[in-house]
Every structure is written in structure tokens, then in C-alpha cells.
Amino acid sequence: MIKKLILPLALIIAVVNFNAISFEKDPLHGKKFETNATEYKDGAPKPGAKSVPYEIEFKNGKLYSDLAASDKGGAFDQWLKYNIEKDSTYTEDDIEKHYYQVNASHENDDGVVISITITIDDIEIEGVMKLSKNDRLKKHFEFIGHEKAKKK
């Protein structure tokens, strides 16, 4: 009787351990940020450019940007896979805070490449979004903002 239980128990333990090891939780999953983006040209804000509000959302290893989805941002109306290049934790005033550097890049069917570089420091976000085609910069946006307050 005991011998019959050992194999199924060993199998269950192996599966649970494999799942715990192989599936890392996305630390940015479910986070939404409110940002203000400004278009840049030749390293300075484009003449007459106004800061426009946009949102960035992270979910299951992908990000979605209202700015990227807009016509102004290249109409990349899709979730883009991202890589967390840096993930660290630090303490400030006895409060644990998280710091991330994130990169996302994707080429659409028209050959337009979107490249997004983001730095998240606790609840603050800043970054750059560039659109290029044939290695020529078409649009350049810089944004800054904060994590969106969660509804209760």
C-alpha cells in the first residue's frame, strides 16, 4: 500500500517544484502608469509641441502604450514584449523601493521599428520611445509620469 503511494507523491512533488522554479513572476505585471509625453526633434522639444497624457500598462511580460497605439506614435496598437534589463531593490527612509530598467522593440509589417526604453524608480517612470524606418529616426518622444493609483 505504501509503495503505491510513494510514486504518485514523488510525481506531485516534482511537478510542484518544477512549476515553482520555471515560472518567475513578472514584477511589473498589473502596473499602470500615467505619463506625459513630448515629441522631440534634433535633441530638443519639437517647436510648438505640447506635453500629452498617455498610459503605459504592463501585463504578462508585455507592455501596452496609448502613445505607441496612437497615429502620432506609429499605430503600434498591440502588446509589445519587453525585457527587464535591471531589477534591483533599495531602501530609502526605511522604505523598500524597486528600480527597473526595461526595453521593448518591435518591427511592424511596414518596416517601422518601435523602440521603448523605460526606467521605473518605485512609482516614478520616465523613458524614451523612438520610431525609425530603414535605420532613420522618424519620431522621438520622451515621457515622464507616475504609477496610476489603484481603484478601491
Backbone as CSV, one residue per row, in Angstrom:
resi,resn,N_x,N_y,N_z,CA_x,CA_y,CA_z,C_x,C_y,C_z
1,MET,0.825,-1.195,0.000,0.000,0.000,0.000,0.870,1.260,0.000
2,ILE,1.860,1.263,0.870,2.735,2.439,0.964,3.534,2.610,-0.327
3,LYS,3.964,1.521,-0.910,4.726,1.596,-2.158,3.892,2.207,-3.273
4,LYS,2.593,1.970,-3.282,1.716,2.529,-4.309,1.552,4.045,-4.148
5,LEU,1.691,4.542,-2.936,1.549,5.973,-2.675,2.835,6.750,-2.957
6,ILE,3.973,6.100,-2.851,5.251,6.795,-2.986,5.436,7.376,-4.387
7,LEU,5.163,6.618,-5.431,5.350,7.107,-6.791,4.449,8.309,-7.106
8,PRO,3.137,8.245,-6.820,2.304,9.428,-7.094,2.722,10.651,-6.279
9,LEU,3.113,10.456,-5.023,3.559,11.578,-4.200,4.851,12.178,-4.749
10,ALA,5.779,11.340,-5.147,7.029,11.832,-5.723,6.764,12.618,-7.001
11,LEU,5.832,12.145,-7.809,5.477,12.834,-9.048,4.859,14.200,-8.759
12,ILE,3.977,14.271,-7.789,3.332,15.542,-7.414,4.383,16.529,-6.906
13,ILE,5.289,16.066,-6.059,6.336,16.944,-5.527,7.230,17.458,-6.653
14,ALA,7.580,16.606,-7.587,8.428,17.013,-8.707,7.741,18.068,-9.566
15,VAL,6.460,17.891,-9.838,5.714,18.860,-10.655,5.604,20.196,-9.939
16,VAL,5.304,20.195,-8.660,5.188,21.442,-7.895,6.528,22.175,-7.873
17,ASN,7.614,21.464,-7.640,8.932,22.096,-7.622,9.313,22.645,-8.993
18,PHE,9.010,21.923,-10.059,9.309,22.390,-11.408,8.555,23.679,-11.701
19,ASN,7.278,23.745,-11.366,6.478,24.949,-11.601,7.002,26.125,-10.798
20,ALA,7.416,25.896,-9.572,7.930,26.977,-8.735,9.228,27.534,-9.298
21,ILE,10.045,26.688,-9.883,11.342,27.130,-10.406,11.208,27.748,-11.788
22,SER,10.401,27.172,-12.659,10.402,27.580,-14.056,9.547,28.807,-14.373
23,PHE,8.648,29.194,-13.515,7.776,30.320,-13.815,8.036,31.458,-12.846
24,GLU,8.885,32.381,-13.268,9.158,33.555,-12.454,8.015,34.541,-12.636
25,LYS,7.626,35.186,-11.568,6.548,36.159,-11.627,7.076,37.459,-12.234
26,ASP,6.306,38.037,-13.125,6.652,39.315,-13.731,6.448,40.403,-12.675
27,PRO,7.514,41.075,-12.215,7.355,42.069,-11.151,6.575,43.309,-11.576
28,LEU,6.408,43.521,-12.865,5.666,44.693,-13.335,4.220,44.351,-13.715
29,HIS,3.872,43.079,-13.657,2.530,42.633,-14.051,1.451,43.419,-13.295
30,GLY,0.505,43.947,-14.061,-0.633,44.651,-13.474,-0.391,46.114,-13.162
31,LYS,0.798,46.603,-13.393,1.077,48.014,-13.098,0.672,48.892,-14.277
32,LYS,0.085,50.047,-13.942,-0.299,51.043,-14.941,0.328,52.372,-14.538
33,PHE,0.812,53.081,-15.542,1.459,54.363,-15.296,0.809,55.451,-16.136
34,GLU,0.610,56.607,-15.523,0.136,57.794,-16.234,1.376,58.602,-16.601
35,THR,1.501,58.929,-17.884,2.683,59.676,-18.324,2.266,60.898,-19.134
36,ASN,3.192,61.812,-19.258,3.059,62.945,-20.164,4.209,62.852,-21.145
37,ALA,3.865,62.798,-22.435,4.879,62.626,-23.476,5.016,63.893,-24.303
38,THR,6.254,64.170,-24.687,6.563,65.323,-25.530,7.374,64.835,-26.716
39,GLU,7.010,65.315,-27.909,7.768,64.945,-29.103,9.021,65.797,-29.192
40,TYR,10.128,65.150,-29.550,11.423,65.819,-29.666,11.889,65.787,-31.108
41,LYS,12.668,66.801,-31.460,13.292,66.851,-32.784,14.660,67.491,-32.610
42,ASP,15.681,66.837,-33.150,17.061,67.319,-33.045,17.484,67.544,-31.592
43,GLY,17.067,66.655,-30.689,17.502,66.698,-29.297,16.782,67.688,-28.402
44,ALA,15.772,68.372,-28.915,15.025,69.349,-28.117,13.535,69.169,-28.395
45,PRO,12.691,69.630,-27.461,11.259,69.513,-27.739,10.913,70.163,-29.074
46,LYS,10.088,69.482,-29.849,9.682,69.977,-31.162,8.980,71.322,-30.974
47,PRO,9.288,72.305,-31.804,8.652,73.622,-31.674,7.123,73.496,-31.667
48,GLY,6.531,74.081,-30.668,5.069,74.051,-30.546,4.527,72.754,-29.948
49,ALA,5.411,71.816,-29.614,4.963,70.537,-29.058,4.455,70.738,-27.636
50,LYS,3.324,70.114,-27.357,2.754,70.162,-26.023,2.855,68.785,-25.398
51,SER,2.985,68.767,-24.105,3.016,67.506,-23.380,1.609,66.903,-23.395
52,VAL,1.513,65.646,-23.813,0.212,64.986,-23.961,0.146,63.781,-23.019
53,PRO,-0.973,63.613,-22.290,-1.082,62.477,-21.365,-1.308,61.147,-22.088
54,TYR,-0.598,60.119,-21.634,-0.745,58.762,-22.153,-0.587,57.784,-20.997
55,GLU,-0.999,56.541,-21.229,-0.837,55.493,-20.229,0.055,54.382,-20.765
56,ILE,0.769,53.746,-19.853,1.561,52.558,-20.152,1.126,51.487,-19.168
57,GLU,0.831,50.304,-19.687,0.378,49.195,-18.845,1.268,47.980,-19.076
58,PHE,1.559,47.255,-17.997,2.375,46.046,-18.057,1.519,44.840,-17.695
59,LYS,1.669,43.762,-18.486,0.875,42.561,-18.222,1.548,41.352,-18.865
60,ASN,1.830,40.343,-18.065,2.379,39.070,-18.550,3.592,39.215,-19.467
61,GLY,4.543,40.041,-19.084,5.764,40.191,-19.871,5.615,41.056,-21.109
62,LYS,4.491,41.763,-21.216,4.262,42.654,-22.354,3.811,44.013,-21.843
63,LEU,4.011,45.034,-22.672,3.543,46.366,-22.314,2.663,46.916,-23.419
64,TYR,1.763,47.797,-23.012,0.880,48.464,-23.959,0.973,49.952,-23.692
65,SER,1.179,50.711,-24.738,1.306,52.157,-24.621,0.258,52.837,-25.487
66,ASP,-0.538,53.711,-24.871,-1.502,54.518,-25.638,-0.773,55.340,-26.694
67,LEU,0.400,55.841,-26.334,1.178,56.662,-27.264,1.587,55.842,-28.482
68,ALA,2.098,54.644,-28.255,2.507,53.790,-29.379,1.312,53.401,-30.235
69,ALA,0.144,53.235,-29.608,-1.060,52.827,-30.337,-1.672,53.974,-31.148
70,SER,-1.364,55.204,-30.767,-1.944,56.357,-31.464,-1.309,56.542,-32.836
71,ASP,-1.988,57.284,-33.702,-1.428,57.587,-35.025,-0.114,58.356,-34.877
72,LYS,-0.071,59.217,-33.891,1.123,60.007,-33.638,2.315,59.109,-33.289
73,GLY,2.028,57.991,-32.605,3.081,57.090,-32.150,3.328,55.917,-33.065
74,GLY,2.830,55.944,-34.279,3.140,54.883,-35.221,2.106,53.794,-35.350
75,ALA,0.997,53.928,-34.630,-0.115,52.975,-34.710,0.297,51.549,-34.355
76,PHE,1.152,51.390,-33.347,1.517,50.069,-32.834,0.478,49.686,-31.791
77,ASP,-0.722,49.376,-32.250,-1.834,49.054,-31.354,-1.775,47.573,-30.984
78,GLN,-0.753,47.231,-30.206,-0.568,45.845,-29.794,0.281,45.805,-28.531
79,TRP,0.254,44.671,-27.862,1.097,44.457,-26.698,2.499,44.111,-27.190
80,LEU,3.509,44.762,-26.629,4.896,44.561,-27.027,5.659,43.821,-25.934
81,LYS,6.383,42.779,-26.306,7.202,42.052,-25.339,8.324,42.964,-24.862
82,TYR,8.642,42.857,-23.588,9.734,43.658,-23.046,10.690,42.793,-22.250
83,ASN,11.894,43.318,-22.073,12.918,42.677,-21.260,13.246,43.586,-20.097
84,ILE,13.354,42.998,-18.919,13.811,43.756,-17.761,15.330,43.617,-17.731
85,GLU,16.020,44.717,-18.020,17.483,44.711,-18.082,18.101,44.848,-16.694
86,LYS,17.401,45.563,-15.808,17.899,45.735,-14.445,16.711,45.672,-13.502
87,ASP,16.874,44.923,-12.430,15.834,44.750,-11.421,16.535,44.788,-10.075
88,SER,16.342,45.863,-9.325,17.017,45.963,-8.039,16.087,46.554,-6.986
89,THR,16.475,46.364,-5.755,15.711,46.873,-4.625,16.655,47.691,-3.756
90,TYR,16.154,48.801,-3.237,16.958,49.618,-2.335,16.056,50.163,-1.233
91,THR,16.666,50.673,-0.181,15.915,51.220,0.948,16.189,52.710,1.050
92,GLU,15.105,53.465,1.172,15.206,54.916,1.341,14.239,55.320,2.443
93,ASP,14.741,55.975,3.464,13.924,56.370,4.620,13.169,55.175,5.199
94,ASP,13.865,54.062,5.339,13.315,52.816,5.888,12.165,52.239,5.064
95,ILE,12.075,52.629,3.793,11.039,52.098,2.893,11.737,51.366,1.753
96,GLU,11.324,50.115,1.511,11.902,49.325,0.423,11.305,49.782,-0.908
97,LYS,12.185,50.081,-1.857,11.749,50.561,-3.164,12.362,49.696,-4.251
98,HIS,11.691,49.666,-5.415,12.152,48.848,-6.533,12.547,49.735,-7.702
99,TYR,13.583,49.287,-8.412,14.122,50.032,-9.553,14.243,49.064,-10.734
100,TYR,13.709,49.473,-11.892,13.749,48.624,-13.085,14.201,49.435,-14.291
101,GLN,14.935,48.765,-15.176,15.232,49.307,-16.497,14.649,48.314,-17.491
102,VAL,13.801,48.813,-18.383,13.027,47.963,-19.285,13.246,48.405,-20.730
103,ASN,13.353,47.428,-21.635,13.475,47.712,-23.065,12.462,46.885,-23.840
104,ALA,11.868,47.515,-24.846,10.962,46.800,-25.761,11.256,47.287,-27.175
105,SER,11.184,46.373,-28.125,11.430,46.715,-29.520,10.612,45.792,-30.403
106,HIS,10.071,46.355,-31.480,9.254,45.552,-32.391,9.240,46.217,-33.766
107,GLU,9.235,45.393,-34.813,9.131,45.898,-36.186,7.790,45.467,-36.757
108,ASN,7.047,46.433,-37.353,5.753,46.077,-37.943,5.916,45.643,-39.404
109,ASP,4.808,45.324,-40.048,4.837,44.829,-41.430,5.344,45.871,-42.425
110,ASP,5.265,47.156,-42.059,5.723,48.228,-42.947,7.211,48.542,-42.766
111,GLY,7.875,47.803,-41.883,9.294,48.040,-41.662,9.589,49.139,-40.665
112,VAL,8.563,49.619,-39.964,8.761,50.642,-38.945,9.123,49.939,-37.639
113,VAL,10.186,50.405,-37.007,10.656,49.819,-35.757,10.323,50.762,-34.614
114,ILE,9.688,50.204,-33.580,9.438,50.972,-32.365,10.427,50.482,-31.322
115,SER,11.028,51.404,-30.607,11.980,51.085,-29.554,11.604,51.909,-28.331
116,ILE,11.355,51.229,-27.215,10.960,51.916,-25.988,11.950,51.545,-24.889
117,THR,12.509,52.558,-24.251,13.413,52.378,-23.123,12.783,53.065,-21.919
118,ILE,12.634,52.314,-20.826,11.915,52.822,-19.655,12.755,52.615,-18.404
119,THR,12.704,53.597,-17.509,13.279,53.479,-16.178,12.143,53.697,-15.186
120,ILE,11.981,52.739,-14.281,10.960,52.846,-13.235,11.682,52.864,-11.905
121,ASP,11.479,53.920,-11.153,12.074,54.063,-9.828,10.938,54.194,-8.826
122,ASP,10.609,53.079,-8.186,9.486,52.958,-7.260,8.184,53.257,-8.010
123,ILE,7.580,54.426,-7.820,6.319,54.717,-8.522,6.519,55.712,-9.663
124,GLU,7.740,56.166,-9.860,8.039,57.133,-10.916,8.506,56.407,-12.181
125,ILE,8.119,56.933,-13.336,8.511,56.337,-14.613,9.007,57.435,-15.543
126,GLU,10.001,57.103,-16.330,10.454,58.004,-17.386,11.014,57.149,-18.508
127,GLY,11.005,57.698,-19.697,11.514,56.908,-20.794,11.516,57.626,-22.120
128,VAL,11.921,56.849,-23.134,12.043,57.358,-24.498,11.405,56.342,-25.433
129,MET,10.649,56.846,-26.399,10.093,55.995,-27.441,10.552,56.561,-28.779
130,LYS,11.136,55.681,-29.593,11.617,56.112,-30.906,10.989,55.242,-31.982
131,LEU,10.663,55.885,-33.089,10.169,55.195,-34.278,11.177,55.437,-35.393
132,SER,11.576,54.352,-36.053,12.527,54.501,-37.145,12.147,53.582,-38.297
133,LYS,12.633,53.936,-39.464,12.431,53.112,-40.651,13.711,53.188,-41.468
134,ASN,14.189,52.024,-41.890,15.459,51.946,-42.631,16.587,52.634,-41.868
135,ASP,16.619,52.415,-40.561,17.636,52.982,-39.667,17.635,54.513,-39.621
136,ARG,16.542,55.133,-40.020,16.415,56.595,-39.943,15.348,56.936,-38.921
137,LEU,15.685,57.795,-37.981,14.757,58.200,-36.930,13.606,59.000,-37.536
138,LYS,12.380,58.542,-37.283,11.186,59.230,-37.795,10.544,60.082,-36.701
139,LYS,10.425,59.510,-35.502,9.825,60.247,-34.381,10.549,59.875,-33.105
140,HIS,10.565,60.825,-32.187,11.246,60.647,-30.904,10.378,61.313,-29.836
141,PHE,9.968,60.524,-28.840,9.160,61.037,-27.734,9.883,60.762,-26.427
142,GLU,9.749,61.669,-25.494,10.229,61.446,-24.143,9.033,61.600,-23.217
143,PHE,8.974,60.737,-22.191,7.827,60.788,-21.285,8.275,60.635,-19.842
144,ILE,7.434,61.126,-18.966,7.676,61.069,-17.528,6.323,60.952,-16.853
145,GLY,6.280,60.267,-15.720,4.996,60.129,-15.037,5.126,59.345,-13.755
146,HIS,4.003,58.744,-13.354,3.952,58.013,-12.095,2.947,56.865,-12.193
147,GLU,3.032,55.960,-11.231,2.119,54.819,-11.209,0.700,55.307,-10.933
148,LYS,-0.230,54.740,-11.671,-1.629,55.107,-11.539,-2.170,54.540,-10.224
149,ALA,-2.901,55.347,-9.500,-3.488,54.886,-8.241,-4.514,53.798,-8.532
150,LYS,-4.470,52.742,-7.737,-5.406,51.636,-7.940,-6.752,51.980,-7.332
151,LYS,-7.813,51.619,-8.071,-9.169,51.863,-7.583,-9.495,50.891,-6.477
152,LYS,-10.189,51.382,-5.489,-10.573,50.524,-4.358,-12.016,50.132,-4.457
